[in-house]
Amino acid sequence: MRKISVSIGEEKYPILIENGLLDQLGKEIKKIYQGKKIVIITDQNVNDHYGKKVVNQLTGEGFTTKIVVLPPGESTKSFDNLQNIYNELLEFKLTRSDLIIALGGGVIGDIAGFVAATFLRGVTFVQIPTSLLAQVDSSVGGKVGINLPQGKNLVGAFCQPTAVFIDPSVLDTLTGKFFKGGMAEVIKYGCIKDKAFFNLLKGLSSRQEIMAHIEEIVYDCCMIKKKVVEQDEKDQGERLLLNFGHTLGHAIEKCHHYTGITHGEAVAIGMYHTTLRSEQMGMTKSGTAENIKEILIQYGLPYELNIKDRHKLIGAIGLDKKNTGGVLKEILLTDIGESIIYDTTCHFFEI
Ligand code: GLY
């Protein structure tokens, strides 16, 4: 089993990574939680694959469980669902000393984590991420939240989990589109922090080959993320580097009304075009954008910016959370594995 310990202020929590970890879940939960009641928050797709297994693991160790199953998809991260979940927790008489498990991808991790951060002013929670994106990114670092009609993640908190349990073998049931989307975030880590990791990814091709190395890949990403969030939990500096490709990516998602394109696909396009621009400006080693384009093609990810209405795109960038007081804190690469925060404006993207 691979283990990482995350230390943020006074808080310390483990990330455990192992294929088949779900089959030992009951025992692992028993090691960190001495109470009785557990609420599992998940979505319909994940429940169909793993709900029964997780419940059996927990009841097998004597826990009393309740499972709350939400519809899959980004629209689940809403105030309406929040209210429904709080109702379910009240009905189950969940107390502050009980436990919430977030079993799912980024959407479930975000809303279940926000429930845990706010219900009764805070209940402990465990993240069990089941998508590649959640395993390498959103389950680590404590960002939780929901969406407003005006935009994504506009209400939220920083709330660290008690533990993160990652079973990469569950990725076998992930659709190709979402697996590829997750790979965009994996590639991002190589781009911002680790050239050797980027080159290792360049040496793999099929999904089968990636899955043969998946424990190591997830571990390497979580190690990078751990180091970043330990230095900067609240997004004041270093953590912003994790947003490489995301300014343009979020704007692309918004222009597509969050349908037909995954977050990872939008980030892929964002990483390439941001680097193309910074290379044109002489801030990035020549050939870097081409290197990124090659790896995106290799992983079946898009790189072309097909949005005709550039005014709309620039307008969406202007609404980015990293855009404060007219200054956009954009993440640029100077080379693969080397990233910087660059103060600019949304006009940087007028390509
Ligand atoms: N997903 C970016 C972050 O956790 O800061």
Tab-separated table of N, CA and C and ligand atoms in Angstrom, residues 137 143 225 239 242, ligand 1:
chain	number	residue	atom	x	y	z
A	137	ASP	N	-6.721	14.871	-7.945
A	137	ASP	CA	-6.841	16.307	-7.681
A	137	ASP	C	-7.866	16.649	-6.607
A	143	LYS	N	-10.731	21.530	-0.829
A	143	LYS	CA	-11.676	22.471	-1.444
A	143	LYS	C	-13.014	21.753	-1.608
A	225	LYS	N	0.509	17.321	-5.354
A	225	LYS	CA	-0.571	18.141	-4.793
A	225	LYS	C	-0.369	18.354	-3.291
A	239	ARG	N	-0.507	27.378	-4.585
A	239	ARG	CA	-1.639	26.541	-5.013
A	239	ARG	C	-2.241	27.003	-6.335
A	242	LEU	N	-1.763	25.094	-9.611
A	242	LEU	CA	-2.622	23.963	-10.014
A	242	LEU	C	-3.658	24.393	-11.042
B	1	GLY	N1	-8.068	21.799	-8.069
B	1	GLY	C1	-7.232	22.856	-7.712
B	1	GLY	C2	-6.992	22.987	-6.262
B	1	GLY	O1	-7.281	22.090	-5.506
B	1	GLY	O2	-6.499	24.000	-5.840
